[in-house]
Coordinates of N, CA, C and O in Angstrom, one line a residue:
M1 N 45.1 -2.3 -59.0 CA 45.8 -3.0 -58.0 C 45.0 -4.3 -57.6 O 43.9 -4.2 -57.3
N2 N 45.7 -5.4 -57.6 CA 45.0 -6.7 -57.3 C 44.7 -6.8 -55.8 O 45.3 -6.1 -55.0
Q3 N 43.9 -7.8 -55.4 CA 43.5 -8.0 -54.0 C 44.7 -8.3 -53.1 O 44.8 -7.9 -52.0
D4 N 45.6 -9.2 -53.6 CA 46.8 -9.5 -52.8 C 47.6 -8.3 -52.5 O 48.1 -8.2 -51.3
M5 N 47.8 -7.4 -53.4 CA 48.6 -6.2 -53.2 C 47.9 -5.3 -52.2 O 48.6 -4.7 -51.3
L6 N 46.6 -5.2 -52.3 CA 45.8 -4.4 -51.3 C 46.0 -5.0 -49.9 O 46.2 -4.2 -48.9
T7 N 45.9 -6.3 -49.8 CA 46.1 -6.9 -48.5 C 47.5 -6.7 -47.9 O 47.6 -6.3 -46.7
I8 N 48.5 -6.8 -48.7 CA 49.9 -6.5 -48.3 C 50.0 -5.1 -47.9 O 50.6 -4.7 -46.8
S9 N 49.5 -4.2 -48.7 CA 49.6 -2.7 -48.4 C 48.9 -2.4 -47.0 O 49.3 -1.6 -46.2
T10 N 47.7 -3.0 -46.8 CA 46.9 -2.8 -45.6 C 47.7 -3.3 -44.4 O 47.8 -2.6 -43.4
K11 N 48.3 -4.4 -44.5 CA 49.1 -5.0 -43.4 C 50.3 -4.0 -43.1 O 50.6 -3.8 -41.9
F12 N 51.0 -3.6 -44.2 CA 52.1 -2.7 -44.0 C 51.7 -1.4 -43.3 O 52.4 -0.9 -42.4
L13 N 50.5 -0.9 -43.7 CA 50.1 0.4 -43.1 C 49.8 0.2 -41.6 O 50.0 1.1 -40.8
R14 N 49.2 -1.0 -41.3 CA 49.0 -1.2 -39.8 C 50.2 -1.3 -39.0 O 50.3 -0.8 -37.9
I15 N 51.3 -1.9 -39.6 CA 52.6 -2.0 -39.0 C 53.1 -0.6 -38.7 O 53.6 -0.2 -37.7
M16 N 53.0 0.3 -39.8 CA 53.5 1.6 -39.7 C 52.8 2.4 -38.6 O 53.4 3.2 -37.8
E17 N 51.5 2.2 -38.5 CA 50.7 2.9 -37.4 C 51.1 2.4 -36.0 O 51.0 3.2 -35.1
M18 N 51.6 1.2 -35.9 CA 52.0 0.7 -34.6 C 53.4 1.1 -34.2 O 53.8 1.0 -33.0
A19 N 54.1 1.6 -35.1 CA 55.5 2.1 -34.8 C 55.5 3.2 -33.9 O 54.6 4.1 -33.9
S20 N 56.6 3.3 -33.1 CA 56.7 4.4 -32.1 C 57.1 5.7 -32.8 O 57.1 6.8 -32.2
V21 N 57.5 5.6 -34.0 CA 57.9 6.8 -34.8 C 56.8 7.1 -35.8 O 56.2 6.2 -36.4
E22 N 56.5 8.4 -35.9 CA 55.4 8.8 -36.8 C 56.0 8.7 -38.3 O 56.9 9.4 -38.6
L23 N 55.4 7.8 -39.1 CA 55.8 7.6 -40.4 C 54.6 7.8 -41.4 O 53.5 7.5 -41.0
G24 N 54.8 8.2 -42.6 CA 53.8 8.3 -43.6 C 54.5 7.9 -44.9 O 55.7 7.8 -45.0
G25 N 53.7 7.7 -45.9 CA 54.3 7.3 -47.2 C 53.4 7.5 -48.4 O 52.2 7.8 -48.2
F26 N 54.0 7.3 -49.5 CA 53.2 7.4 -50.8 C 53.8 6.5 -51.8 O 54.9 6.1 -51.7
E27 N 52.9 6.2 -52.8 CA 53.4 5.5 -54.0 C 52.6 6.1 -55.2 O 51.4 6.3 -55.1
V28 N 53.4 6.4 -56.2 CA 52.8 6.9 -57.5 C 53.2 5.9 -58.6 O 54.4 5.7 -58.8
R29 N 52.2 5.2 -59.2 CA 52.5 4.3 -60.2 C 52.4 4.9 -61.6 O 51.4 5.7 -61.9
S30 N 53.4 4.6 -62.4 CA 53.4 5.3 -63.7 C 52.4 4.8 -64.7 O 51.8 5.5 -65.5
E31 N 52.1 3.4 -64.7 CA 51.3 2.9 -65.7 C 49.8 3.4 -65.7 O 49.2 3.5 -66.8
N32 N 49.3 3.7 -64.5 CA 47.9 4.2 -64.5 C 47.8 5.5 -63.8 O 46.6 5.9 -63.4
E33 N 48.9 6.1 -63.5 CA 48.9 7.4 -62.8 C 48.2 7.4 -61.5 O 47.6 8.4 -61.0
S34 N 48.2 6.2 -60.8 CA 47.5 6.1 -59.5 C 48.4 6.6 -58.4 O 49.6 6.5 -58.4
V35 N 47.7 7.1 -57.4 CA 48.4 7.6 -56.2 C 47.9 7.0 -55.0 O 46.6 6.9 -54.8
Y36 N 48.7 6.5 -54.1 CA 48.3 5.9 -52.8 C 49.1 6.6 -51.7 O 50.4 6.7 -51.8
V37 N 48.5 7.1 -50.7 CA 49.2 7.7 -49.6 C 48.6 7.2 -48.3 O 47.4 6.8 -48.2
T38 N 49.4 7.3 -47.2 CA 48.9 6.9 -45.9 C 48.0 8.0 -45.4 O 48.1 9.1 -45.9
D39 N 47.2 7.7 -44.4 CA 46.2 8.6 -43.9 C 46.9 9.9 -43.4 O 46.3 11.0 -43.4
N40 N 48.1 9.8 -42.8 CA 48.7 10.9 -42.2 C 49.7 11.6 -43.1 O 50.4 12.6 -42.6
F41 N 49.9 11.2 -44.3 CA 50.9 11.8 -45.2 C 50.8 13.3 -45.3 O 51.7 14.1 -45.0
F42 N 49.6 13.8 -45.7 CA 49.4 15.3 -45.9 C 49.4 16.0 -44.6 O 50.0 17.1 -44.5
S43 N 48.9 15.4 -43.5 CA 48.9 16.2 -42.2 C 50.3 16.3 -41.7 O 50.6 17.3 -41.1
M44 N 51.2 15.3 -41.9 CA 52.6 15.4 -41.5 C 53.3 16.6 -42.2 O 54.2 17.2 -41.6
L45 N 52.8 16.9 -43.4 CA 53.4 18.0 -44.2 C 52.7 19.3 -43.9 O 53.0 20.3 -44.5
G46 N 51.7 19.3 -43.0 CA 51.0 20.5 -42.6 C 49.9 20.9 -43.7 O 49.5 22.0 -43.8
K47 N 49.5 19.9 -44.4 CA 48.5 20.1 -45.5 C 47.3 19.2 -45.3 O 46.9 18.4 -46.1
K48 N 46.6 19.3 -44.1 CA 45.5 18.4 -43.8 C 44.3 18.5 -44.8 O 43.6 17.6 -45.0
E49 N 44.2 19.6 -45.5 CA 43.1 19.8 -46.4 C 43.2 19.1 -47.7 O 42.2 19.0 -48.4
L50 N 44.4 18.5 -48.0 CA 44.6 17.8 -49.2 C 44.2 16.3 -49.1 O 44.2 15.7 -48.1
S51 N 43.9 15.7 -50.3 CA 43.6 14.3 -50.4 C 44.0 13.8 -51.7 O 43.9 14.5 -52.7
E52 N 44.6 12.6 -51.7 CA 45.0 12.0 -53.0 C 43.9 11.6 -53.9 O 44.1 11.3 -55.0
K53 N 42.7 11.5 -53.3 CA 41.6 11.0 -54.1 C 41.3 11.9 -55.3 O 40.8 11.4 -56.3
S54 N 41.6 13.2 -55.2 CA 41.3 14.1 -56.3 C 42.5 14.3 -57.2 O 42.5 15.1 -58.0
M55 N 43.6 13.6 -56.9 CA 44.9 13.8 -57.6 C 45.2 12.7 -58.5 O 45.1 11.5 -58.2
T56 N 45.8 13.1 -59.7 CA 46.4 12.1 -60.6 C 47.9 12.0 -60.2 O 48.3 12.8 -59.3
G57 N 48.6 11.1 -60.7 CA 50.0 11.0 -60.4 C 50.7 12.3 -60.8 O 51.6 12.7 -60.0
K58 N 50.4 12.9 -61.9 CA 51.0 14.1 -62.3 C 50.7 15.2 -61.3 O 51.6 16.0 -60.9
D59 N 49.4 15.3 -60.9 CA 49.0 16.3 -59.9 C 49.8 16.2 -58.6 O 50.3 17.1 -58.0
F60 N 50.0 14.9 -58.2 CA 50.7 14.6 -56.9 C 52.2 15.0 -57.0 O 52.7 15.7 -56.1
M61 N 52.8 14.7 -58.2 CA 54.2 15.1 -58.4 C 54.4 16.6 -58.5 O 55.4 17.1 -58.0
E62 N 53.4 17.3 -59.1 CA 53.5 18.7 -59.1 C 53.3 19.3 -57.7 O 54.0 20.3 -57.3
F63 N 52.5 18.7 -56.9 CA 52.3 19.1 -55.5 C 53.7 19.0 -54.8 O 54.1 19.9 -54.1
L64 N 54.3 17.8 -54.9 CA 55.6 17.6 -54.3 C 56.7 18.6 -54.7 O 57.4 19.2 -53.9
D65 N 56.7 18.9 -56.0 CA 57.6 19.9 -56.6 C 57.4 21.3 -56.0 O 58.3 22.0 -55.6
S66 N 56.1 21.7 -56.0 CA 55.7 23.0 -55.4 C 56.1 23.0 -53.9 O 56.6 24.0 -53.4
Y67 N 55.8 21.9 -53.2 CA 56.1 21.9 -51.8 C 57.6 22.0 -51.5 O 58.0 22.8 -50.6
N68 N 58.3 21.4 -52.3 CA 59.8 21.4 -52.2 C 60.3 22.8 -52.5 O 61.2 23.3 -51.8
K69 N 59.7 23.6 -53.4 CA 60.1 25.0 -53.7 C 59.7 26.0 -52.6 O 60.3 26.9 -52.4
S70 N 58.5 25.7 -52.0 CA 57.9 26.7 -51.1 C 58.2 26.4 -49.6 O 58.1 27.4 -48.8
C71 N 58.6 25.2 -49.2 CA 58.8 24.9 -47.8 C 60.3 24.9 -47.5 O 61.0 24.2 -48.2
H72 N 60.7 25.6 -46.5 CA 62.1 25.6 -46.1 C 62.6 24.2 -45.7 O 62.0 23.5 -45.0
H73 N 63.7 23.8 -46.3 CA 64.3 22.5 -46.0 C 65.8 22.5 -46.2 O 66.4 23.4 -46.8
T74 N 66.4 21.4 -45.7 CA 67.8 21.2 -45.9 C 68.0 19.8 -46.5 O 67.1 18.9 -46.3
V75 N 69.0 19.7 -47.3 CA 69.2 18.4 -48.0 C 70.3 17.7 -47.2 O 71.4 18.3 -47.0
R76 N 70.1 16.5 -46.8 CA 71.1 15.7 -46.1 C 72.0 15.0 -47.0 O 71.8 14.9 -48.2
G77 N 73.1 14.4 -46.5 CA 74.1 13.8 -47.3 C 73.5 12.6 -48.0 O 74.0 12.2 -49.1
D78 N 72.5 11.9 -47.5 CA 71.9 10.8 -48.2 C 70.9 11.1 -49.3 O 70.3 10.3 -49.9
G79 N 70.7 12.4 -49.5 CA 69.7 12.9 -50.5 C 68.3 13.2 -50.0 O 67.5 13.8 -50.7
S80 N 68.0 12.7 -48.7 CA 66.7 13.0 -48.2 C 66.7 14.5 -47.8 O 67.7 15.2 -47.7
R81 N 65.5 15.0 -47.6 CA 65.3 16.4 -47.2 C 64.6 16.5 -45.9 O 63.7 15.7 -45.6
V82 N 65.0 17.4 -45.1 CA 64.3 17.7 -43.8 C 63.6 19.0 -43.9 O 64.3 20.1 -44.1
Y83 N 62.3 19.0 -43.8 CA 61.5 20.2 -44.0 C 61.1 20.8 -42.6 O 60.8 20.0 -41.7
S84 N 61.0 22.1 -42.5 CA 60.5 22.8 -41.3 C 59.0 23.0 -41.6 O 58.7 23.9 -42.5
V85 N 58.2 22.3 -41.0 CA 56.7 22.4 -41.3 C 56.0 23.2 -40.1 O 56.1 22.8 -39.0
I86 N 55.3 24.2 -40.5 CA 54.6 25.0 -39.6 C 53.1 24.5 -39.6 O 52.5 24.6 -40.6
H87 N 52.7 24.0 -38.5 CA 51.3 23.5 -38.4 C 50.4 24.6 -38.0 O 50.8 25.7 -37.6
N88 N 49.1 24.4 -38.1 CA 48.1 25.4 -37.8 C 48.2 26.0 -36.4 O 47.9 27.2 -36.2
S89 N 48.7 25.2 -35.5 CA 48.8 25.7 -34.1 C 50.1 26.7 -34.0 O 50.3 27.2 -32.9
G90 N 50.9 26.8 -35.1 CA 52.1 27.6 -35.0 C 53.3 26.8 -34.6 O 54.4 27.3 -34.7
E91 N 53.1 25.5 -34.3 CA 54.2 24.7 -33.9 C 55.0 24.3 -35.1 O 54.5 24.0 -36.1
I92 N 56.3 24.3 -34.9 CA 57.2 23.9 -36.0 C 57.6 22.5 -35.7 O 58.1 22.1 -34.7
R93 N 57.4 21.7 -36.8 CA 57.8 20.2 -36.7 C 58.8 20.0 -37.8 O 58.8 20.7 -38.8
Y94 N 59.7 19.0 -37.7 CA 60.7 18.7 -38.7 C 60.3 17.3 -39.2 O 60.1 16.4 -38.5
V95 N 60.2 17.3 -40.6 CA 59.8 16.1 -41.2 C 60.9 15.7 -42.3 O 61.2 16.6 -43.2
R96 N 61.4 14.5 -42.3 CA 62.3 14.0 -43.3 C 61.6 13.3 -44.3 O 60.7 12.5 -44.1
M97 N 61.9 13.6 -45.6 CA 61.3 12.9 -46.7 C 62.3 12.3 -47.6 O 63.3 13.0 -48.0
E98 N 62.1 11.1 -48.0 CA 63.0 10.4 -48.9 C 62.2 9.8 -50.0 O 61.1 9.2 -49.7
I99 N 62.6 10.0 -51.2 CA 61.9 9.5 -52.4 C 62.8 8.6 -53.2 O 63.9 8.9 -53.5
K100 N 62.3 7.4 -53.6 CA 63.0 6.5 -54.4 C 62.3 6.3 -55.7 O 61.0 6.2 -55.7
T101 N 63.0 6.4 -56.8 CA 62.4 6.2 -58.1 C 62.7 4.8 -58.7 O 63.9 4.5 -58.7
E102 N 61.7 4.1 -59.1 CA 61.8 2.8 -59.7 C 61.3 2.9 -61.1 O 60.6 3.9 -61.4
P103 N 61.5 2.0 -62.0 CA 61.1 2.1 -63.4 C 59.6 2.4 -63.5 O 59.1 3.1 -64.4
D104 N 58.8 1.7 -62.7 CA 57.3 1.8 -62.8 C 56.6 2.6 -61.7 O 55.4 2.7 -61.7
R105 N 57.4 3.2 -60.8 CA 56.8 3.9 -59.7 C 57.8 4.8 -58.9 O 59.0 4.6 -59.1
Q106 N 57.2 5.7 -58.1 CA 58.0 6.5 -57.2 C 57.4 6.2 -55.8 O 56.2 6.2 -55.6
I107 N 58.3 5.9 -54.8 CA 57.9 5.6 -53.5 C 58.5 6.6 -52.6 O 59.7 6.9 -52.7
G108 N 57.7 7.1 -51.6 CA 58.3 8.1 -50.7 C 57.9 7.8 -49.3 O 56.9 7.2 -49.0
L109 N 58.8 8.2 -48.4 CA 58.6 8.0 -46.9 C 58.8 9.3 -46.3 O 59.7 10.0 -46.6
V110 N 57.9 9.7 -45.4 CA 58.1 10.8 -44.5 C 58.1 10.4 -43.1 O 57.4 9.4 -42.7
E111 N 59.0 11.0 -42.3 CA 59.2 10.6 -40.9 C 59.3 11.9 -40.1 O 60.0 12.8 -40.4
D112 N 58.6 11.9 -39.0 CA 58.7 13.0 -38.1 C 60.0 12.9 -37.3 O 60.2 11.9 -36.5
V113 N 60.9 13.8 -37.5 CA 62.3 13.8 -36.9 C 62.4 15.0 -35.9 O 63.5 15.5 -35.7
T114 N 61.3 15.5 -35.4 CA 61.3 16.7 -34.6 C 62.1 16.6 -33.3 O 63.0 17.4 -33.0
K115 N 61.9 15.5 -32.6 CA 62.7 15.3 -31.4 C 64.2 15.3 -31.6 O 64.9 15.9 -30.9
V116 N 64.6 14.5 -32.6 CA 66.1 14.3 -32.8 C 66.6 15.7 -33.3 O 67.7 16.1 -32.9
T117 N 65.9 16.4 -34.2 CA 66.3 17.6 -34.7 C 66.5 18.7 -33.6 O 67.5 19.4 -33.5
R118 N 65.5 18.8 -32.7 CA 65.6 19.7 -31.6 C 66.7 19.4 -30.7 O 67.4 20.3 -30.2
E119 N 66.9 18.1 -30.4 CA 68.1 17.7 -29.6 C 69.4 18.2 -30.2 O 70.3 18.7 -29.5
R120 N 69.5 17.9 -31.5 CA 70.8 18.3 -32.2 C 70.9 19.9 -32.2 O 72.0 20.4 -31.9
M121 N 69.8 20.6 -32.4 CA 69.9 22.1 -32.4 C 70.3 22.6 -31.0 O 71.1 23.5 -30.9
N122 N 69.8 21.9 -29.9 CA 70.2 22.3 -28.5 C 71.6 22.1 -28.3 O 72.3 22.9 -27.7
I123 N 72.1 20.9 -28.7 CA 73.5 20.6 -28.5 C 74.4 21.6 -29.3 O 75.4 22.1 -28.8
E124 N 74.0 21.9 -30.5 CA 74.8 22.9 -31.3 C 74.8 24.3 -30.7 O 75.8 25.0 -30.6
H125 N 73.6 24.7 -30.1 CA 73.5 26.0 -29.4 C 74.4 26.0 -28.2 O 75.2 27.0 -28.0
E126 N 74.4 25.0 -27.4 CA 75.3 24.9 -26.2 C 76.8 24.9 -26.6 O 77.6 25.5 -25.9
R127 N 77.1 24.3 -27.7 CA 78.5 24.2 -28.2 C 78.9 25.6 -28.7 O 80.1 26.0 -28.5
D128 N 78.0 26.4 -29.3 CA 78.4 27.6 -30.0 C 78.2 28.9 -29.2 O 78.8 29.9 -29.6
Y129 N 77.4 28.9 -28.2 CA 77.0 30.2 -27.5 C 77.5 30.2 -26.1 O 77.4 29.2 -25.4
D130 N 77.9 31.3 -25.6 CA 78.2 31.5 -24.2 C 76.9 31.6 -23.4 O 76.0 32.3 -23.8
T131 N 76.9 30.8 -22.3 CA 75.6 30.8 -21.6 C 75.3 32.1 -20.8 O 74.2 32.4 -20.6
L132 N 76.3 32.8 -20.5 CA 76.1 34.1 -19.7 C 75.7 35.2 -20.7 O 74.7 35.9 -20.4
T133 N 76.4 35.4 -21.8 CA 76.1 36.5 -22.7 C 75.1 36.2 -23.8 O 74.5 37.1 -24.4
G134 N 75.0 34.9 -24.2 CA 74.2 34.6 -25.3 C 74.9 34.9 -26.6 O 74.3 34.7 -27.7
L135 N 76.2 35.3 -26.6 CA 76.9 35.6 -27.8 C 77.7 34.4 -28.3 O 77.9 33.4 -27.5
Y136 N 78.2 34.4 -29.5 CA 79.0 33.3 -30.0 C 80.2 33.2 -29.1 O 80.8 34.2 -28.6
N137 N 80.7 32.0 -28.8 CA 81.9 31.8 -28.1 C 83.1 31.9 -29.1 O 82.8 32.1 -30.3
R138 N 84.3 31.9 -28.6 CA 85.5 32.2 -29.4 C 85.5 31.2 -30.7 O 85.7 31.7 -31.8
R139 N 85.4 29.9 -30.4 CA 85.4 29.0 -31.6 C 84.4 29.2 -32.6 O 84.6 29.2 -33.8
A140 N 83.1 29.4 -32.2 CA 82.0 29.6 -33.1 C 82.2 31.0 -33.9 O 82.0 31.0 -35.1
F141 N 82.7 32.0 -33.2 CA 82.9 33.3 -33.8 C 84.0 33.1 -34.9 O 83.8 33.6 -36.0
Q142 N 85.1 32.4 -34.6 CA 86.1 32.2 -35.6 C 85.6 31.4 -36.8 O 85.9 31.8 -37.9
R143 N 84.9 30.3 -36.5 CA 84.4 29.5 -37.6 C 83.4 30.3 -38.5 O 83.5 30.2 -39.7
E144 N 82.5 31.1 -37.9 CA 81.6 31.8 -38.7 C 82.3 33.0 -39.5 O 81.9 33.3 -40.6
S145 N 83.3 33.6 -38.9 CA 84.1 34.6 -39.6 C 84.8 34.1 -40.8 O 84.7 34.6 -41.9
E146 N 85.4 32.9 -40.6 CA 86.1 32.3 -41.7 C 85.2 31.9 -42.8 O 85.5 32.1 -44.0
K147 N 84.0 31.4 -42.4 CA 83.0 31.0 -43.4 C 82.5 32.3 -44.2 O 82.4 32.2 -45.4
L148 N 82.3 33.4 -43.5 CA 81.9 34.6 -44.1 C 82.9 35.1 -45.1 O 82.6 35.5 -46.3
F149 N 84.2 35.1 -44.7 CA 85.2 35.5 -45.7 C 85.4 34.6 -46.8 O 85.8 35.0 -47.9
R150 N 85.2 33.3 -46.6 CA 85.3 32.3 -47.7 C 84.2 32.6 -48.7 O 84.4 32.5 -49.9
E151 N 83.0 32.8 -48.2 CA 81.8 32.9 -49.1 C 81.8 34.3 -49.8 O 81.2 34.4 -50.8
H152 N 82.4 35.3 -49.1 CA 82.3 36.7 -49.7 C 83.7 37.3 -49.6 O 84.0 38.2 -48.8
P153 N 84.6 36.8 -50.5 CA 86.0 37.3 -50.4 C 86.1 38.8 -50.7 O 87.1 39.5 -50.3
E154 N 85.2 39.4 -51.4 CA 85.2 40.8 -51.7 C 85.1 41.7 -50.5 O 85.6 42.8 -50.4
K155 N 84.5 41.1 -49.4 CA 84.4 41.9 -48.1 C 85.7 41.8 -47.3 O 85.8 42.5 -46.3
H156 N 86.7 41.1 -47.8 CA 87.9 40.9 -47.1 C 89.0 41.9 -47.5 O 90.1 42.0 -47.0
N157 N 88.6 42.8 -48.5 CA 89.6 43.8 -49.0 C 89.7 44.8 -47.9 O 88.7 45.6 -47.6
C158 N 90.8 44.9 -47.3 CA 91.0 45.8 -46.2 C 92.3 46.6 -46.4 O 93.3 46.1 -46.6
E159 N 92.1 48.0 -46.4 CA 93.3 48.8 -46.7 C 93.8 49.5 -45.4 O 94.7 50.3 -45.4
S160 N 93.1 49.3 -44.3 CA 93.5 50.0 -43.1 C 94.7 49.3 -42.4 O 95.0 48.2 -42.7
S161 N 95.2 50.0 -41.4 CA 96.4 49.4 -40.7 C 96.0 48.2 -39.8 O 96.8 47.5 -39.4
F162 N 94.6 48.1 -39.5 CA 94.2 47.0 -38.7 C 94.3 45.6 -39.4 O 94.4 44.6 -38.8
C163 N 94.4 45.6 -40.7 CA 94.5 44.4 -41.5 C 95.9 43.8 -41.6 O 96.1 42.7 -42.1
S164 N 96.9 44.6 -41.3 CA 98.2 44.1 -41.6 C 98.8 43.3 -40.5 O 98.3 43.0 -39.5

């Protein structure tokens, strides 16, 4: 990497550190298998013990593949993934990762979306559960029942008089 690119990367990293949102990133270059990650990349994924210094591009991509298989996540409509990351303290954080592939490199961004995710989960809980009993409300019960019967039609075979 030439000196100009290093200067640009350093400036960009400083801007990311000043942002009010916790961001991290990586770049894997194909031509020389080099890996560049921000200081907080691995810690955001709950892997403080790792370092890119001992990794080749292939090692890093294998790490991402393994992480993807072992860490619970959901895939969003835009193709990014939101991971449930359990940190050493036991705290669950939510981290969104988006990866773009270019002809000569792969670039990834990780963003801590814990606050937004927890807010959404609280809103969904208030929408779906009765505050007094803690049970599904009528709309949520019907939605989940219909979903269950759609996903498992074999359980809908009913021969009793209650089904008619």
